[in-house]
Every structure is written in structure tokens, then in C-alpha cells.
């Protein structure tokens, strides 16, 4: 069984490093999630899709609720929950992402309006089912929001590993085309690139990463990892290639550093033992601190680079060339 194989691998690594298995599982989950978010983050920020990715993360709440309800109505057990909930969640997430693009293209409404409608639908649907799930199942909304890095089950780790195996080569195959279509859609069209296909493919990949990662790390962490490291990388990058690799480095670095600080950052309340802060929250705060550190470093470099004989960093390297058809090429991108 793949789950047993993952458990055995984690135990072997933990024994070799002389640490606990939950530490190994947490680090593996962070490496997988942060690497995937780092790959997608540069395009999310470059295409101004931060609100879209946030909506996708919260739409997963409806997918989780629908998945648990389906298992309850069918009389399924925990084994069915393991595969049914992620499957339904991913299917609903992909459907919502594609539907947002379709509604936007066929109504002419502004991007934020369409996203707000589906955002309200997903949250309302999930809240509608919450009372039933709280009474009849073990569904915990806190796990959805903040994740469970310390006690992540091996099946969630298996889903993340499978996601990385599928998404990484697919994204590597289409990445140049996606960047080209984002930077200059008119030129990309003259070169024969299928812009609409690439846009839909990126939305599907984003939906897969968001929905399968949320069950392990939570909506708060997944949305922050998609936006904040890429924003920090955009400040320090001279070109899109640097932004891509810096985003991955910042994402993985803040994830590992935040997880390492989970036992060091505690708060003593009253006369009891110190209470540790949440792992996901520490990672998010670490990434935001990295963002402000990038701003300070950029200002310092701009001040002293000419004195030292270096060129200052360019600004807004992720912007593309606008044209009349740009809104049709980027359903939820830069253009209003």
C-alpha cells in the first residue's frame, strides 16, 4: 500500500536523523507545498491573481463540506473519507475556477465582482452544511483554516507527493508559454500560442495545488505562500527568471524557518506552561517579515548601488504590454 510505504519511509528518515516522525512529516509537507506554491506564485503575482487565489482557497471550504456530506449520506467509513473528500474537493475547485472564467467572459462583469459572487457562494454553501457536519462527523473548521502540520496523516502526505509528481512536469512543460502569454499576449498570439488553453490550464493547476494542499496546511498558509514570497521576490528581481527562482527560495526558506521556530516562540499565560504558537501562523508571519525585509534591502541597494558602481534594481519587472484584447486574454489577470 502507498500509505504504508510513506509511513515506512518517514520512520526510516526519522530514525536516521534521530528525531520524531511528526517532525519529518511536517518538513516533507512544507517542502512539497512551498515548492509548488513557489512555482505558481510568480505567475499569480505577475498576473495580479491574488484575490483569485484567495477565492480558490476559500472555495475549498465548500468542497470539504460537500465531500464529508457525501460520505455521510452514502454511509462510508474512514477509508472512503480518505479518498472521497479530496476527490470531491478538487473536482469542485476546478469547476469553480473554470466557472469564474466562463461567467466573466459571458457577462462582461469586472473581475472582482465575479470572484466575489463565487466567493460568497462557496462560503455560504459551506456554512450551510457546517451544522450538519459538526453534529454528524468529526469535521473541524480550524483544521481547514490552519492545517495540521505537526500531526499530518500519511495519506495527506501521499496526496502532496502525487500532486508534485503530476504538476511539476506539466508546469515545466507549459511555463514558458504561460509567461509569454502573460507578458505580451499579442505577440504570443502571432506565434500561434493557444492563450485561452494556457489560461484554463493554469487555473486547473492552481486549483489542484490549492485544494490538495489545504487539507494538510490550511487555507491561511496556502494563500500566503502563493502571494507573499512572490511579492518579496518581485521587489528584488531584475527579470522574470530571477523572480521565479527567488520565489521558490523565499517560499521554501520561510516555510522551513517558520516550522523550526514553532517550539522556540511561546507565550506564557498565567502560571501554567508556555503555550506554543501555531506552526502555520509562524510561517505566514515569517514570510511577511521576509517581504518587508526585501523592501528595506531594495531601498538600501538603491541608495548605495550607484556609489559602489552597480546598477539599481528595476521596478515592476512582472508587468506586461497592454493592448485592446488583453482583457480577453487574461480573464483574471492584470487587465480590468
mmCIF file of C-alpha atoms in Angstrom:
data_model
loop_
_atom_site.group_PDB
_atom_site.id
_atom_site.type_symbol
_atom_site.label_atom_id
_atom_site.label_comp_id
_atom_site.label_asym_id
_atom_site.label_seq_id
_atom_site.Cartn_x
_atom_site.Cartn_y
_atom_site.Cartn_z
ATOM 1 C CA UNK A 1 0.000 0.000 0.000
ATOM 2 C CA UNK A 2 1.303 3.504 -0.838
ATOM 3 C CA UNK A 3 0.240 4.861 2.581
ATOM 4 C CA UNK A 4 2.209 2.152 4.349
ATOM 5 C CA UNK A 5 5.180 2.876 2.097
ATOM 6 C CA UNK A 6 5.065 6.561 3.047
ATOM 7 C CA UNK A 7 4.820 5.699 6.742
ATOM 8 C CA UNK A 8 7.783 3.339 6.490
ATOM 9 C CA UNK A 9 9.848 5.939 4.638
ATOM 10 C CA UNK A 10 9.072 8.606 7.253
ATOM 11 C CA UNK A 11 10.019 6.251 10.097
ATOM 12 C CA UNK A 12 13.299 5.344 8.408
ATOM 13 C CA UNK A 13 14.219 9.009 7.883
ATOM 14 C CA UNK A 14 13.257 9.847 11.455
ATOM 15 C CA UNK A 15 15.419 7.006 12.817
ATOM 16 C CA UNK A 16 18.356 8.039 10.640
ATOM 17 C CA UNK A 17 18.130 11.669 11.804
ATOM 18 C CA UNK A 18 17.373 10.806 15.421
ATOM 19 C CA UNK A 19 14.130 12.793 15.524
ATOM 20 C CA UNK A 20 10.387 12.208 15.753
ATOM 21 C CA UNK A 21 8.323 11.054 12.781
ATOM 22 C CA UNK A 22 5.926 14.027 13.040
ATOM 23 C CA UNK A 23 8.875 16.384 12.502
ATOM 24 C CA UNK A 24 9.852 14.542 9.317
ATOM 25 C CA UNK A 25 6.264 14.551 8.042
ATOM 26 C CA UNK A 26 5.899 18.258 8.770
ATOM 27 C CA UNK A 27 9.131 19.146 6.965
ATOM 28 C CA UNK A 28 8.224 16.958 3.972
ATOM 29 C CA UNK A 29 4.796 18.606 3.749
ATOM 30 C CA UNK A 30 6.329 22.083 3.922
ATOM 31 C CA UNK A 31 8.918 21.285 1.255
ATOM 32 C CA UNK A 32 6.278 19.910 -1.122
ATOM 33 C CA UNK A 33 3.704 22.658 -0.553
ATOM 34 C CA UNK A 34 6.186 25.535 -0.578
ATOM 35 C CA UNK A 35 7.914 24.249 -3.721
ATOM 36 C CA UNK A 36 4.585 24.033 -5.561
ATOM 37 C CA UNK A 37 3.432 27.425 -4.286
ATOM 38 C CA UNK A 38 6.797 28.910 -5.216
ATOM 39 C CA UNK A 39 6.438 27.685 -8.799
ATOM 40 C CA UNK A 40 2.944 29.140 -9.148
ATOM 41 C CA UNK A 41 3.440 32.257 -7.029
ATOM 42 C CA UNK A 42 5.402 34.253 -9.587
ATOM 43 C CA UNK A 43 2.575 33.912 -12.122
ATOM 44 C CA UNK A 44 -0.113 34.559 -9.507
ATOM 45 C CA UNK A 45 1.516 37.855 -8.517
ATOM 46 C CA UNK A 46 2.614 38.710 -12.057
ATOM 47 C CA UNK A 47 -0.952 38.247 -13.329
ATOM 48 C CA UNK A 48 -2.480 40.053 -10.334
ATOM 49 C CA UNK A 49 -4.444 36.978 -9.283
ATOM 50 C CA UNK A 50 -4.012 37.318 -5.509
ATOM 51 C CA UNK A 51 -7.752 37.775 -4.958
ATOM 52 C CA UNK A 52 -8.482 34.888 -7.327
ATOM 53 C CA UNK A 53 -6.169 32.522 -5.430
ATOM 54 C CA UNK A 54 -7.706 33.643 -2.136
ATOM 55 C CA UNK A 55 -11.165 32.857 -3.503
ATOM 56 C CA UNK A 56 -9.969 29.436 -4.650
ATOM 57 C CA UNK A 57 -8.618 28.723 -1.172
ATOM 58 C CA UNK A 58 -11.915 29.592 0.484
ATOM 59 C CA UNK A 59 -13.935 27.748 -2.153
ATOM 60 C CA UNK A 60 -12.210 24.619 -0.896
ATOM 61 C CA UNK A 61 -14.298 25.014 2.282
ATOM 62 C CA UNK A 62 -17.374 24.147 0.243
ATOM 63 C CA UNK A 63 -15.524 21.205 -1.321
ATOM 64 C CA UNK A 64 -14.536 19.794 2.075
ATOM 65 C CA UNK A 65 -18.077 20.198 3.385
ATOM 66 C CA UNK A 66 -19.599 18.557 0.300
ATOM 67 C CA UNK A 67 -17.093 15.704 0.489
ATOM 68 C CA UNK A 68 -17.849 14.925 4.124
ATOM 69 C CA UNK A 69 -21.590 15.186 3.476
ATOM 70 C CA UNK A 70 -21.317 12.759 0.563
ATOM 71 C CA UNK A 71 -19.517 10.239 2.758
ATOM 72 C CA UNK A 72 -22.154 10.615 5.480
ATOM 73 C CA UNK A 73 -25.086 10.181 3.102
ATOM 74 C CA UNK A 74 -23.528 7.122 1.474
ATOM 75 C CA UNK A 75 -22.707 5.532 4.828
ATOM 76 C CA UNK A 76 -18.984 5.429 4.084
ATOM 77 C CA UNK A 77 -16.241 4.787 6.602
ATOM 78 C CA UNK A 78 -12.892 6.476 7.251
ATOM 79 C CA UNK A 79 -11.281 4.639 4.329
ATOM 80 C CA UNK A 80 -13.827 6.188 1.970
ATOM 81 C CA UNK A 81 -13.296 9.614 3.541
ATOM 82 C CA UNK A 82 -9.571 9.393 2.774
ATOM 83 C CA UNK A 83 -10.090 9.397 -0.996
ATOM 84 C CA UNK A 84 -13.630 10.753 -1.469
ATOM 85 C CA UNK A 85 -13.180 14.110 0.278
ATOM 86 C CA UNK A 86 -10.031 15.160 -1.671
ATOM 87 C CA UNK A 87 -11.572 13.948 -4.952
ATOM 88 C CA UNK A 88 -14.795 15.921 -4.474
ATOM 89 C CA UNK A 89 -12.875 18.934 -3.193
ATOM 90 C CA UNK A 90 -10.590 19.011 -6.239
ATOM 91 C CA UNK A 91 -13.471 18.481 -8.670
ATOM 92 C CA UNK A 92 -15.448 21.336 -7.116
ATOM 93 C CA UNK A 93 -12.369 23.583 -7.009
ATOM 94 C CA UNK A 94 -11.590 23.052 -10.687
ATOM 95 C CA UNK A 95 -15.246 23.554 -11.560
ATOM 96 C CA UNK A 96 -15.431 26.814 -9.614
ATOM 97 C CA UNK A 97 -12.221 28.147 -11.191
ATOM 98 C CA UNK A 98 -13.342 27.374 -14.733
ATOM 99 C CA UNK A 99 -16.850 28.687 -13.998
ATOM 100 C CA UNK A 100 -15.475 32.030 -12.806
ATOM 101 C CA UNK A 101 -13.639 32.480 -16.080
ATOM 102 C CA UNK A 102 -16.696 31.424 -18.095
ATOM 103 C CA UNK A 103 -19.069 33.766 -16.246
ATOM 104 C CA UNK A 104 -16.629 36.636 -16.577
ATOM 105 C CA UNK A 105 -16.263 36.099 -20.329
ATOM 106 C CA UNK A 106 -20.034 35.869 -20.911
ATOM 107 C CA UNK A 107 -21.283 38.679 -18.676
ATOM 108 C CA UNK A 108 -18.679 41.416 -19.010
ATOM 109 C CA UNK A 109 -18.640 41.934 -15.248
ATOM 110 C CA UNK A 110 -15.472 43.115 -13.532
ATOM 111 C CA UNK A 111 -13.046 40.525 -12.230
ATOM 112 C CA UNK A 112 -13.536 41.295 -8.549
ATOM 113 C CA UNK A 113 -17.327 41.181 -8.940
ATOM 114 C CA UNK A 114 -17.329 37.687 -10.427
ATOM 115 C CA UNK A 115 -14.832 36.432 -7.867
ATOM 116 C CA UNK A 116 -16.920 37.951 -5.062
ATOM 117 C CA UNK A 117 -20.054 36.145 -6.267
ATOM 118 C CA UNK A 118 -18.385 32.717 -6.291
ATOM 119 C CA UNK A 119 -16.582 33.509 -3.051
ATOM 120 C CA UNK A 120 -19.950 34.196 -1.370
ATOM 121 C CA UNK A 121 -21.457 31.058 -2.907
ATOM 122 C CA UNK A 122 -18.685 28.810 -1.615
ATOM 123 C CA UNK A 123 -18.625 30.266 1.900
ATOM 124 C CA UNK A 124 -22.419 30.265 2.112
ATOM 125 C CA UNK A 125 -22.667 26.671 0.911
ATOM 126 C CA UNK A 126 -20.010 25.524 3.366
ATOM 127 C CA UNK A 127 -21.639 27.411 6.245
ATOM 128 C CA UNK A 128 -24.997 25.905 5.327
ATOM 129 C CA UNK A 129 -23.600 22.390 5.734
ATOM 130 C CA UNK A 130 -21.452 23.152 8.758
ATOM 131 C CA UNK A 131 -24.170 22.486 11.338
ATOM 132 C CA UNK A 132 -24.836 19.037 9.886
ATOM 133 C CA UNK A 133 -21.154 18.177 9.717
ATOM 134 C CA UNK A 134 -20.447 19.377 13.237
ATOM 135 C CA UNK A 135 -23.215 17.124 14.578
ATOM 136 C CA UNK A 136 -22.694 14.034 12.465
ATOM 137 C CA UNK A 137 -18.939 13.979 11.689
ATOM 138 C CA UNK A 138 -15.508 14.893 13.013
ATOM 139 C CA UNK A 139 -15.077 17.793 10.568
ATOM 140 C CA UNK A 140 -13.166 20.603 12.289
ATOM 141 C CA UNK A 141 -13.133 24.033 10.557
ATOM 142 C CA UNK A 142 -9.962 25.000 12.429
ATOM 143 C CA UNK A 143 -8.084 22.274 10.571
ATOM 144 C CA UNK A 144 -9.310 23.761 7.293
ATOM 145 C CA UNK A 145 -8.130 27.262 8.236
ATOM 146 C CA UNK A 146 -4.830 26.477 9.961
ATOM 147 C CA UNK A 147 -3.901 22.984 8.792
ATOM 148 C CA UNK A 148 -2.290 20.209 10.778
ATOM 149 C CA UNK A 149 1.435 20.348 10.056
ATOM 150 C CA UNK A 150 2.543 18.688 13.267
ATOM 151 C CA UNK A 151 0.167 15.737 13.035
ATOM 152 C CA UNK A 152 -0.351 15.468 9.289
ATOM 153 C CA UNK A 153 -1.654 11.988 8.375
ATOM 154 C CA UNK A 154 0.408 9.906 5.925
ATOM 155 C CA UNK A 155 -2.386 9.848 3.333
ATOM 156 C CA UNK A 156 -2.252 13.654 3.051
ATOM 157 C CA UNK A 157 1.496 13.432 2.563
ATOM 158 C CA UNK A 158 0.895 10.881 -0.187
ATOM 159 C CA UNK A 159 -1.535 13.245 -1.935
ATOM 160 C CA UNK A 160 1.038 16.050 -1.804
ATOM 161 C CA UNK A 161 3.730 13.795 -3.235
ATOM 162 C CA UNK A 162 1.451 12.672 -6.062
ATOM 163 C CA UNK A 163 0.491 16.284 -6.714
ATOM 164 C CA UNK A 164 4.146 17.281 -7.045
ATOM 165 C CA UNK A 165 4.808 14.385 -9.438
ATOM 166 C CA UNK A 166 1.904 15.438 -11.693
ATOM 167 C CA UNK A 167 2.102 19.229 -11.522
ATOM 168 C CA UNK A 168 5.879 19.770 -11.725
ATOM 169 C CA UNK A 169 6.470 18.311 -15.229
ATOM 170 C CA UNK A 170 3.186 19.756 -16.506
ATOM 171 C CA UNK A 171 4.086 23.226 -15.256
ATOM 172 C CA UNK A 172 7.640 22.945 -16.563
ATOM 173 C CA UNK A 173 6.277 21.996 -19.994
ATOM 174 C CA UNK A 174 3.925 24.994 -20.222
ATOM 175 C CA UNK A 175 5.688 27.581 -18.056
ATOM 176 C CA UNK A 176 7.420 29.495 -20.875
ATOM 177 C CA UNK A 177 4.185 29.699 -22.824
ATOM 178 C CA UNK A 178 2.288 30.946 -19.769
ATOM 179 C CA UNK A 179 4.904 33.625 -19.091
ATOM 180 C CA UNK A 180 4.981 34.633 -22.769
ATOM 181 C CA UNK A 181 1.180 34.924 -22.901
ATOM 182 C CA UNK A 182 1.196 36.920 -19.673
ATOM 183 C CA UNK A 183 3.921 39.358 -20.755
ATOM 184 C CA UNK A 184 2.775 40.072 -24.317
ATOM 185 C CA UNK A 185 -0.461 38.338 -25.416
ATOM 186 C CA UNK A 186 -0.488 39.952 -28.851
ATOM 187 C CA UNK A 187 2.960 38.670 -29.764
ATOM 188 C CA UNK A 188 2.134 35.285 -28.245
ATOM 189 C CA UNK A 189 -0.940 35.048 -30.457
ATOM 190 C CA UNK A 190 1.064 35.816 -33.582
ATOM 191 C CA UNK A 191 3.428 32.969 -32.634
ATOM 192 C CA UNK A 192 0.487 30.558 -32.614
ATOM 193 C CA UNK A 193 0.170 30.054 -28.858
ATOM 194 C CA UNK A 194 -3.242 28.994 -27.594
ATOM 195 C CA UNK A 195 -3.767 31.687 -24.987
ATOM 196 C CA UNK A 196 -7.161 30.554 -23.741
ATOM 197 C CA UNK A 197 -5.938 26.982 -23.339
ATOM 198 C CA UNK A 198 -2.923 28.141 -21.322
ATOM 199 C CA UNK A 199 -5.113 30.339 -19.119
ATOM 200 C CA UNK A 200 -7.504 27.497 -18.341
ATOM 201 C CA UNK A 201 -4.617 25.098 -17.780
ATOM 202 C CA UNK A 202 -3.043 27.464 -15.266
ATOM 203 C CA UNK A 203 -6.346 27.775 -13.413
ATOM 204 C CA UNK A 204 -6.683 23.985 -13.261
ATOM 205 C CA UNK A 205 -3.114 23.635 -11.931
ATOM 206 C CA UNK A 206 -3.774 26.367 -9.367
ATOM 207 C CA UNK A 207 -6.983 24.640 -8.273
ATOM 208 C CA UNK A 208 -5.158 21.321 -7.850
ATOM 209 C CA UNK A 209 -2.391 22.841 -5.743
ATOM 210 C CA UNK A 210 -4.736 24.899 -3.583
ATOM 211 C CA UNK A 211 -7.287 22.175 -2.889
ATOM 212 C CA UNK A 212 -4.914 19.281 -2.240
ATOM 213 C CA UNK A 213 -2.593 21.410 -0.113
ATOM 214 C CA UNK A 214 -5.305 22.944 2.043
ATOM 215 C CA UNK A 215 -6.212 19.646 3.709
ATOM 216 C CA UNK A 216 -2.653 19.440 5.025
ATOM 217 C CA UNK A 217 -1.537 23.023 5.663
ATOM 218 C CA UNK A 218 -4.738 25.087 5.789
ATOM 219 C CA UNK A 219 -6.222 27.970 3.813
ATOM 220 C CA UNK A 220 -4.267 30.627 5.711
ATOM 221 C CA UNK A 221 -0.879 29.147 4.856
ATOM 222 C CA UNK A 222 -1.595 28.177 1.249
ATOM 223 C CA UNK A 223 -2.828 31.642 0.259
ATOM 224 C CA UNK A 224 0.076 33.386 1.986
ATOM 225 C CA UNK A 225 2.617 31.089 0.321
ATOM 226 C CA UNK A 226 1.143 31.833 -3.107
ATOM 227 C CA UNK A 227 1.334 35.613 -2.744
ATOM 228 C CA UNK A 228 3.815 36.882 -0.143
ATOM 229 C CA UNK A 229 7.104 35.196 -1.259
ATOM 230 C CA UNK A 230 6.412 36.134 -4.877
ATOM 231 C CA UNK A 231 5.749 39.728 -3.852
ATOM 232 C CA UNK A 232 9.076 39.790 -1.981
ATOM 233 C CA UNK A 233 10.854 38.265 -4.988
ATOM 234 C CA UNK A 234 9.325 40.850 -7.343
ATOM 235 C CA UNK A 235 10.945 43.628 -5.315
ATOM 236 C CA UNK A 236 14.447 42.145 -5.605
ATOM 237 C CA UNK A 237 14.329 40.625 -9.104
ATOM 238 C CA UNK A 238 15.811 42.048 -12.284
ATOM 239 C CA UNK A 239 13.905 39.715 -14.618
ATOM 240 C CA UNK A 240 11.224 37.035 -14.632
ATOM 241 C CA UNK A 241 13.723 34.186 -14.333
ATOM 242 C CA UNK A 242 15.164 35.645 -11.144
ATOM 243 C CA UNK A 243 11.664 36.242 -9.817
ATOM 244 C CA UNK A 244 10.734 32.591 -10.406
ATOM 245 C CA UNK A 245 13.742 31.144 -8.560
ATOM 246 C CA UNK A 246 13.687 33.753 -5.788
ATOM 247 C CA UNK A 247 10.014 32.994 -5.189
ATOM 248 C CA UNK A 248 10.769 29.302 -4.698
ATOM 249 C CA UNK A 249 13.726 30.101 -2.424
ATOM 250 C CA UNK A 250 11.744 32.594 -0.312
ATOM 251 C CA UNK A 251 8.758 30.259 -0.094
ATOM 252 C CA UNK A 252 10.754 27.196 0.989
ATOM 253 C CA UNK A 253 13.028 29.254 3.249
ATOM 254 C CA UNK A 254 10.184 30.931 5.136
ATOM 255 C CA UNK A 255 8.391 27.596 5.474
ATOM 256 C CA UNK A 256 11.391 25.779 6.953
ATOM 257 C CA UNK A 257 12.352 28.710 9.187
ATOM 258 C CA UNK A 258 8.818 29.144 10.474
ATOM 259 C CA UNK A 259 8.461 25.437 11.209
ATOM 260 C CA UNK A 260 11.816 25.420 13.007
ATOM 261 C CA UNK A 261 10.665 28.313 15.209
ATOM 262 C CA UNK A 262 7.460 26.593 16.307
ATOM 263 C CA UNK A 263 8.974 25.346 19.586
ATOM 264 C CA UNK A 264 11.023 28.493 20.188
ATOM 265 C CA UNK A 265 8.208 31.044 20.017
ATOM 266 C CA UNK A 266 5.924 30.508 23.022
ATOM 267 C CA UNK A 267 3.690 32.611 25.243
ATOM 268 C CA UNK A 268 3.278 32.084 28.964
ATOM 269 C CA UNK A 269 -0.283 32.725 30.109
ATOM 270 C CA UNK A 270 -0.803 32.673 33.864
ATOM 271 C CA UNK A 271 1.090 30.180 35.969
ATOM 272 C CA UNK A 272 0.901 27.285 33.527
ATOM 273 C CA UNK A 273 3.401 26.041 30.997
ATOM 274 C CA UNK A 274 4.251 28.212 27.972
ATOM 275 C CA UNK A 275 1.889 27.753 25.031
ATOM 276 C CA UNK A 276 3.475 27.463 21.565
ATOM 277 C CA UNK A 277 2.141 29.482 18.664
ATOM 278 C CA UNK A 278 0.587 27.765 15.666
ATOM 279 C CA UNK A 279 3.018 26.490 13.044
ATOM 280 C CA UNK A 280 1.062 27.895 10.109
ATOM 281 C CA UNK A 281 0.828 31.319 11.732
ATOM 282 C CA UNK A 282 4.565 31.458 12.397
ATOM 283 C CA UNK A 283 5.309 30.527 8.774
ATOM 284 C CA UNK A 284 2.974 33.240 7.484
ATOM 285 C CA UNK A 285 4.476 35.889 9.791
ATOM 286 C CA UNK A 286 7.977 34.790 8.727
ATOM 287 C CA UNK A 287 7.096 35.200 5.036
ATOM 288 C CA UNK A 288 5.613 38.655 5.682
ATOM 289 C CA UNK A 289 8.741 39.657 7.619
ATOM 290 C CA UNK A 290 10.762 38.498 4.608
ATOM 291 C CA UNK A 291 8.630 40.730 2.386
ATOM 292 C CA UNK A 292 9.319 43.840 4.485
ATOM 293 C CA UNK A 293 12.981 42.834 4.702
ATOM 294 C CA UNK A 294 13.054 42.758 0.888
ATOM 295 C CA UNK A 295 11.625 46.270 0.795
ATOM 296 C CA UNK A 296 14.320 47.528 3.158
ATOM 297 C CA UNK A 297 17.071 45.715 1.235
ATOM 298 C CA UNK A 298 15.809 47.192 -2.040
ATOM 299 C CA UNK A 299 15.873 50.717 -0.594
ATOM 300 C CA UNK A 300 19.370 50.263 0.784
ATOM 301 C CA UNK A 301 20.612 48.889 -2.530
ATOM 302 C CA UNK A 302 19.025 51.747 -4.475
ATOM 303 C CA UNK A 303 20.749 54.224 -2.162
ATOM 304 C CA UNK A 304 24.250 52.762 -2.205
ATOM 305 C CA UNK A 305 24.440 50.875 -5.533
ATOM 306 C CA UNK A 306 25.354 53.973 -7.607
ATOM 307 C CA UNK A 307 28.056 54.837 -5.094
ATOM 308 C CA UNK A 308 29.543 51.351 -5.420
ATOM 309 C CA UNK A 309 29.296 51.370 -9.205
ATOM 310 C CA UNK A 310 26.345 48.967 -9.526
ATOM 311 C CA UNK A 311 23.007 49.406 -11.236
ATOM 312 C CA UNK A 312 19.871 49.801 -9.083
ATOM 313 C CA UNK A 313 17.184 47.148 -9.301
ATOM 314 C CA UNK A 314 14.466 47.740 -11.898
ATOM 315 C CA UNK A 315 10.885 48.152 -10.711
ATOM 316 C CA UNK A 316 7.755 46.283 -11.818
ATOM 317 C CA UNK A 317 9.550 43.661 -13.883
ATOM 318 C CA UNK A 318 6.442 41.495 -13.954
ATOM 319 C CA UNK A 319 4.275 43.918 -15.921
ATOM 320 C CA UNK A 320 3.428 43.075 -19.499
ATOM 321 C CA UNK A 321 2.472 45.038 -22.602
ATOM 322 C CA UNK A 322 -1.205 46.048 -22.656
ATOM 323 C CA UNK A 323 -3.342 46.022 -25.754
ATOM 324 C CA UNK A 324 -7.051 46.183 -26.632
ATOM 325 C CA UNK A 325 -7.575 42.421 -26.500
ATOM 326 C CA UNK A 326 -5.713 41.984 -23.228
ATOM 327 C CA UNK A 327 -8.851 41.620 -21.121
ATOM 328 C CA UNK A 328 -9.939 38.626 -23.175
ATOM 329 C CA UNK A 329 -6.512 37.019 -22.877
ATOM 330 C CA UNK A 330 -6.323 37.402 -19.090
ATOM 331 C CA UNK A 331 -9.726 36.630 -17.572
ATOM 332 C CA UNK A 332 -8.369 37.258 -14.082
ATOM 333 C CA UNK A 333 -5.013 38.830 -14.908
ATOM 334 C CA UNK A 334 -3.553 42.295 -14.971
ATOM 335 C CA UNK A 335 -6.155 43.990 -17.108
ATOM 336 C CA UNK A 336 -9.535 45.106 -15.715
#
